[in-house]
CSV table of C-alpha atoms in Angstrom, one decimal:
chain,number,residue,atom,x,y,z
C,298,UNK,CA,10.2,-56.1,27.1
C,299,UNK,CA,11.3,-58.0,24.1
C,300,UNK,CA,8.6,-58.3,21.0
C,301,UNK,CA,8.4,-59.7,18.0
C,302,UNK,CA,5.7,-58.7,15.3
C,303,UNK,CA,5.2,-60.8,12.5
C,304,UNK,CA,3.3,-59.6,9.5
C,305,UNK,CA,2.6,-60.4,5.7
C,306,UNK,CA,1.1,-63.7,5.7
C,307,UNK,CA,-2.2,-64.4,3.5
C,308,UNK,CA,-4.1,-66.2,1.3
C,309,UNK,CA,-2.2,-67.0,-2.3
C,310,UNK,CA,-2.3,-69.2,-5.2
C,311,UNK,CA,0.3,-72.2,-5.5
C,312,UNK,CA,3.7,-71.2,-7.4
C,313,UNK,CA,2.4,-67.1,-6.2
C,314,UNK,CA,4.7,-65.4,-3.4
C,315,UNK,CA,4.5,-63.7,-0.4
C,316,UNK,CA,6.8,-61.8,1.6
C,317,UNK,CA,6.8,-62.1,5.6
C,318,UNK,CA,8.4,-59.2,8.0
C,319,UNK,CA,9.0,-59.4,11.8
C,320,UNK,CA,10.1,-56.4,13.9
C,321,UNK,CA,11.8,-56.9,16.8
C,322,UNK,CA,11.7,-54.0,19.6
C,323,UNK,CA,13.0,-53.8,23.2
C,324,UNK,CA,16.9,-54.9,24.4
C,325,UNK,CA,18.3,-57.3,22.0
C,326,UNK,CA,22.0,-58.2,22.0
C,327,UNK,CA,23.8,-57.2,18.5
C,328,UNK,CA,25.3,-60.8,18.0
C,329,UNK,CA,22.2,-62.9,17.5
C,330,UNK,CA,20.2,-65.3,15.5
C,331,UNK,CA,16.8,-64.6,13.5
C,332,UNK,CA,14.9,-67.0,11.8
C,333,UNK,CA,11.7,-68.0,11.1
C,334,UNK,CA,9.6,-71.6,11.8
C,335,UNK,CA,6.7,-73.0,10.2
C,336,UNK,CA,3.8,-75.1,12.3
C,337,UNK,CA,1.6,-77.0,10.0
C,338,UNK,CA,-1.5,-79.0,10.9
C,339,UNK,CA,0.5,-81.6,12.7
C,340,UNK,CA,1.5,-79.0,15.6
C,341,UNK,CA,5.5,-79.2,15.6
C,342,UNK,CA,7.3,-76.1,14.7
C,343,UNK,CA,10.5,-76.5,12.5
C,344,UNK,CA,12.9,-74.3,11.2
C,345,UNK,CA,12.4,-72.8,8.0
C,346,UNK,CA,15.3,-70.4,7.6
C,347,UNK,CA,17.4,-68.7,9.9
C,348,UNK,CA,20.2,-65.9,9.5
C,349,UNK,CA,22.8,-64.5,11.9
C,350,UNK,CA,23.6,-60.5,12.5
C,351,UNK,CA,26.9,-61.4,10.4
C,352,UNK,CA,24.5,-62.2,7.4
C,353,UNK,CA,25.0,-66.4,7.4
C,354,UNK,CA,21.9,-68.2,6.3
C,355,UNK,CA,20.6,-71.7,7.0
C,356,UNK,CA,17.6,-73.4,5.0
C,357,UNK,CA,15.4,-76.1,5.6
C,358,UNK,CA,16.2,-78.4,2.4
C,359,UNK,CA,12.4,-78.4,1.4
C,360,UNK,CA,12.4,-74.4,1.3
C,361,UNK,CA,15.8,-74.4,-0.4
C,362,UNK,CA,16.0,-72.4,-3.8
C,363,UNK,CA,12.4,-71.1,-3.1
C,364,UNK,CA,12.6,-68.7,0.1
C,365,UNK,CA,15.2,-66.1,1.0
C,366,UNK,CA,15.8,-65.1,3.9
C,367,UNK,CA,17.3,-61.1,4.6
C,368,UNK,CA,17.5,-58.8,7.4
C,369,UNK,CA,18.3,-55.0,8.8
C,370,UNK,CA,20.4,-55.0,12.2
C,371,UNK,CA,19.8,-51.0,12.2
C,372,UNK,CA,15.5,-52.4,12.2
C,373,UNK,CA,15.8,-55.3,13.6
C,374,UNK,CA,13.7,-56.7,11.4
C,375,UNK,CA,14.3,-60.1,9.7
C,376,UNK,CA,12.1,-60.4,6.2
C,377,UNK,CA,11.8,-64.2,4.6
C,378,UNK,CA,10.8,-63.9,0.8
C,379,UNK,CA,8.9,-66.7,-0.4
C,380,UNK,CA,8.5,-67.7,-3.8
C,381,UNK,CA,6.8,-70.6,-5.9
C,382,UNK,CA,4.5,-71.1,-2.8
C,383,UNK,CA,3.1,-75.0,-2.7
C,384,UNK,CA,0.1,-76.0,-0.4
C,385,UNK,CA,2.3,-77.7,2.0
C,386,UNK,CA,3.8,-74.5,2.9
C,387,UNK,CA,0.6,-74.0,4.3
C,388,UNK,CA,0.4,-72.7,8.4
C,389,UNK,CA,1.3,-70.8,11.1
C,390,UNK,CA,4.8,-68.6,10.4
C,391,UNK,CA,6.9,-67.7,13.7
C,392,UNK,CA,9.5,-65.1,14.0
C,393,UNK,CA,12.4,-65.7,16.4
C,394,UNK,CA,15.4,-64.0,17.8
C,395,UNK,CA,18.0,-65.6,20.1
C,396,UNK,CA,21.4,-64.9,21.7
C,397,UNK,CA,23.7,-66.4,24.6
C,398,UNK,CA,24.9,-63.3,27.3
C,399,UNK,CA,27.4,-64.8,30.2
C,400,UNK,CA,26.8,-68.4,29.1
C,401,UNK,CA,22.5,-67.6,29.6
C,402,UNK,CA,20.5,-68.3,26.2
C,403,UNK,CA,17.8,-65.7,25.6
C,404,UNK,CA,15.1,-67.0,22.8
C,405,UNK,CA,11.8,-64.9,21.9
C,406,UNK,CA,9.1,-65.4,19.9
C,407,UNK,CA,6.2,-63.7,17.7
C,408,UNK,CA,2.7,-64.3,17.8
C,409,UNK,CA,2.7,-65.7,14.1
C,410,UNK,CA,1.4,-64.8,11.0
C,411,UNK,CA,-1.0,-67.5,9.1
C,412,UNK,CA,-0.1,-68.6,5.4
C,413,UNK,CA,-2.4,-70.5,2.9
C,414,UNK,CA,-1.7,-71.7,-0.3
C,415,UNK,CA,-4.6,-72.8,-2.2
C,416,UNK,CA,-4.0,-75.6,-5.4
Protein backbone atom coordinates (compact mmCIF):
# COMPACT_ATOMS: atom_id res chain seq x y z
CA UNK A 1 0.00 0.00 0.00
CA UNK A 2 3.19 2.09 0.51
CA UNK A 3 4.51 4.20 -2.70
CA UNK A 4 7.03 6.22 -3.56
CA UNK A 5 7.02 8.59 -6.71
CA UNK A 6 10.09 10.06 -7.71
CA UNK A 7 10.00 12.89 -10.19
CA UNK A 8 12.32 15.75 -11.59
CA UNK A 9 15.22 14.16 -13.02
CA UNK A 10 16.45 15.25 -16.71
CA UNK A 11 18.85 16.08 -19.03
CA UNK A 12 21.28 19.22 -17.81
CA UNK A 13 24.46 20.87 -18.54
CA UNK A 14 27.47 20.26 -15.98
CA UNK A 15 27.62 23.02 -13.02
CA UNK A 16 23.35 23.45 -14.11
CA UNK A 17 20.82 22.08 -11.33
CA UNK A 18 17.95 20.12 -10.93
CA UNK A 19 15.59 19.59 -8.24
CA UNK A 20 14.24 15.92 -7.45
CA UNK A 21 10.70 15.31 -5.42
CA UNK A 22 9.36 12.00 -4.13
CA UNK A 23 5.88 11.53 -2.67
CA UNK A 24 5.24 9.09 -0.45
CA UNK A 25 1.42 7.82 0.02
CA UNK A 26 -0.17 4.93 2.03
CA UNK A 27 0.62 4.12 6.06
CA UNK A 28 3.94 5.45 6.99
CA UNK A 29 5.01 5.77 10.60
CA UNK A 30 5.77 9.60 11.64
CA UNK A 31 9.33 8.80 13.05
CA UNK A 32 11.20 7.79 9.92
CA UNK A 33 14.05 8.18 7.55
CA UNK A 34 13.97 9.58 3.88
CA UNK A 35 16.74 9.81 1.69
CA UNK A 36 17.60 9.37 -1.61
CA UNK A 37 20.50 6.88 -3.45
CA UNK A 38 22.17 7.22 -6.60
CA UNK A 39 22.90 3.86 -9.10
CA UNK A 40 25.48 4.75 -11.69
CA UNK A 41 26.58 2.50 -14.55
CA UNK A 42 28.38 0.25 -12.17
CA UNK A 43 24.90 -1.06 -10.67
CA UNK A 44 25.43 -0.47 -6.75
CA UNK A 45 23.16 1.98 -5.19
CA UNK A 46 24.66 4.27 -2.49
CA UNK A 47 23.34 6.82 -0.38
CA UNK A 48 23.34 10.21 -1.52
CA UNK A 49 21.54 12.14 1.22
CA UNK A 50 19.26 11.22 3.80
CA UNK A 51 17.12 13.21 6.41
CA UNK A 52 15.01 12.18 9.48
CA UNK A 53 11.22 13.50 10.28
CA UNK A 54 13.20 15.55 13.11
CA UNK A 55 14.95 17.45 10.24
CA UNK A 56 18.85 15.75 10.73
CA UNK A 57 20.69 15.37 7.48
CA UNK A 58 23.36 13.03 6.38
CA UNK A 59 25.57 13.56 3.08
CA UNK A 60 27.58 11.43 0.99
CA UNK A 61 31.09 13.46 1.13
CA UNK A 62 31.13 13.68 -2.76
CA UNK A 63 27.64 15.50 -2.83
CA UNK A 64 28.61 17.60 0.25
CA UNK A 65 28.20 21.51 -0.28
CA UNK A 66 26.52 20.80 -3.69
CA UNK A 67 22.94 19.03 -2.84
CA UNK A 68 20.46 19.80 -0.17
CA UNK A 69 18.39 17.73 1.01
CA UNK A 70 14.56 19.10 2.63
CA UNK A 71 11.39 17.65 3.35
CA UNK A 72 7.39 18.19 4.34
CA UNK A 73 6.11 15.51 7.10
CA UNK A 74 2.46 17.16 6.47
CA UNK A 75 3.33 15.76 2.33
CA UNK A 76 5.42 13.33 2.90
CA UNK A 77 7.50 14.34 0.39
CA UNK A 78 11.30 14.42 0.61
CA UNK A 79 12.89 17.06 -2.14
CA UNK A 80 16.96 16.83 -2.77
CA UNK A 81 18.19 20.13 -4.45
CA UNK A 82 21.09 19.63 -6.56
CA UNK A 83 23.36 22.17 -7.67
CA UNK A 84 26.75 22.47 -9.68
CA UNK A 85 25.75 19.12 -11.36
CA UNK A 86 29.12 17.14 -12.66
CA UNK A 87 28.81 14.06 -15.19
CA UNK A 88 29.48 11.70 -12.58
CA UNK A 89 26.35 12.46 -10.95
CA UNK A 90 25.08 10.85 -13.73
CA UNK A 91 22.15 7.81 -13.21
CA UNK A 92 19.31 6.32 -11.76
CA UNK A 93 17.94 8.53 -8.50
CA UNK A 94 15.89 6.35 -5.80
CA UNK A 95 13.61 7.70 -3.22
CA UNK A 96 13.42 5.84 0.15
CA UNK A 97 11.50 5.87 3.31
CA UNK A 98 12.24 3.59 6.36
CA UNK A 99 11.21 3.04 9.94
CA UNK A 100 11.49 0.24 12.81
CA UNK A 101 7.67 -0.58 14.53
CA UNK A 102 8.01 -3.35 17.47
CA UNK A 103 11.68 -4.05 16.75
CA UNK A 104 10.42 -4.87 12.62
CA UNK A 105 12.27 -2.51 9.97
CA UNK A 106 10.00 -1.39 7.22
CA UNK A 107 12.09 0.04 4.04
CA UNK A 108 10.35 1.12 0.66
CA UNK A 109 11.45 2.26 -2.47
CA UNK A 110 10.60 4.40 -5.72
CA UNK A 111 10.77 3.49 -9.09
CA UNK A 112 13.60 6.07 -9.82
CA UNK A 113 13.95 9.02 -11.73
CA UNK A 114 17.06 9.08 -14.40
CA UNK A 115 19.60 12.08 -14.24
CA UNK A 116 22.21 13.08 -16.95
CA UNK A 117 24.69 15.58 -16.99
CA UNK A 118 26.24 16.21 -20.14
CA UNK A 119 30.24 17.99 -20.15
Amino acid sequence: QVQLVESGGGLVQAGGSLRLSCAASGSIFSINIMGWYHQGPENQRELVADITSGGSTNYADSVKGRFTISRDNGKNTVYLQMNGLKPEDTGNYYCNVRYRVYGLEYDYWGQGTQVTVSS
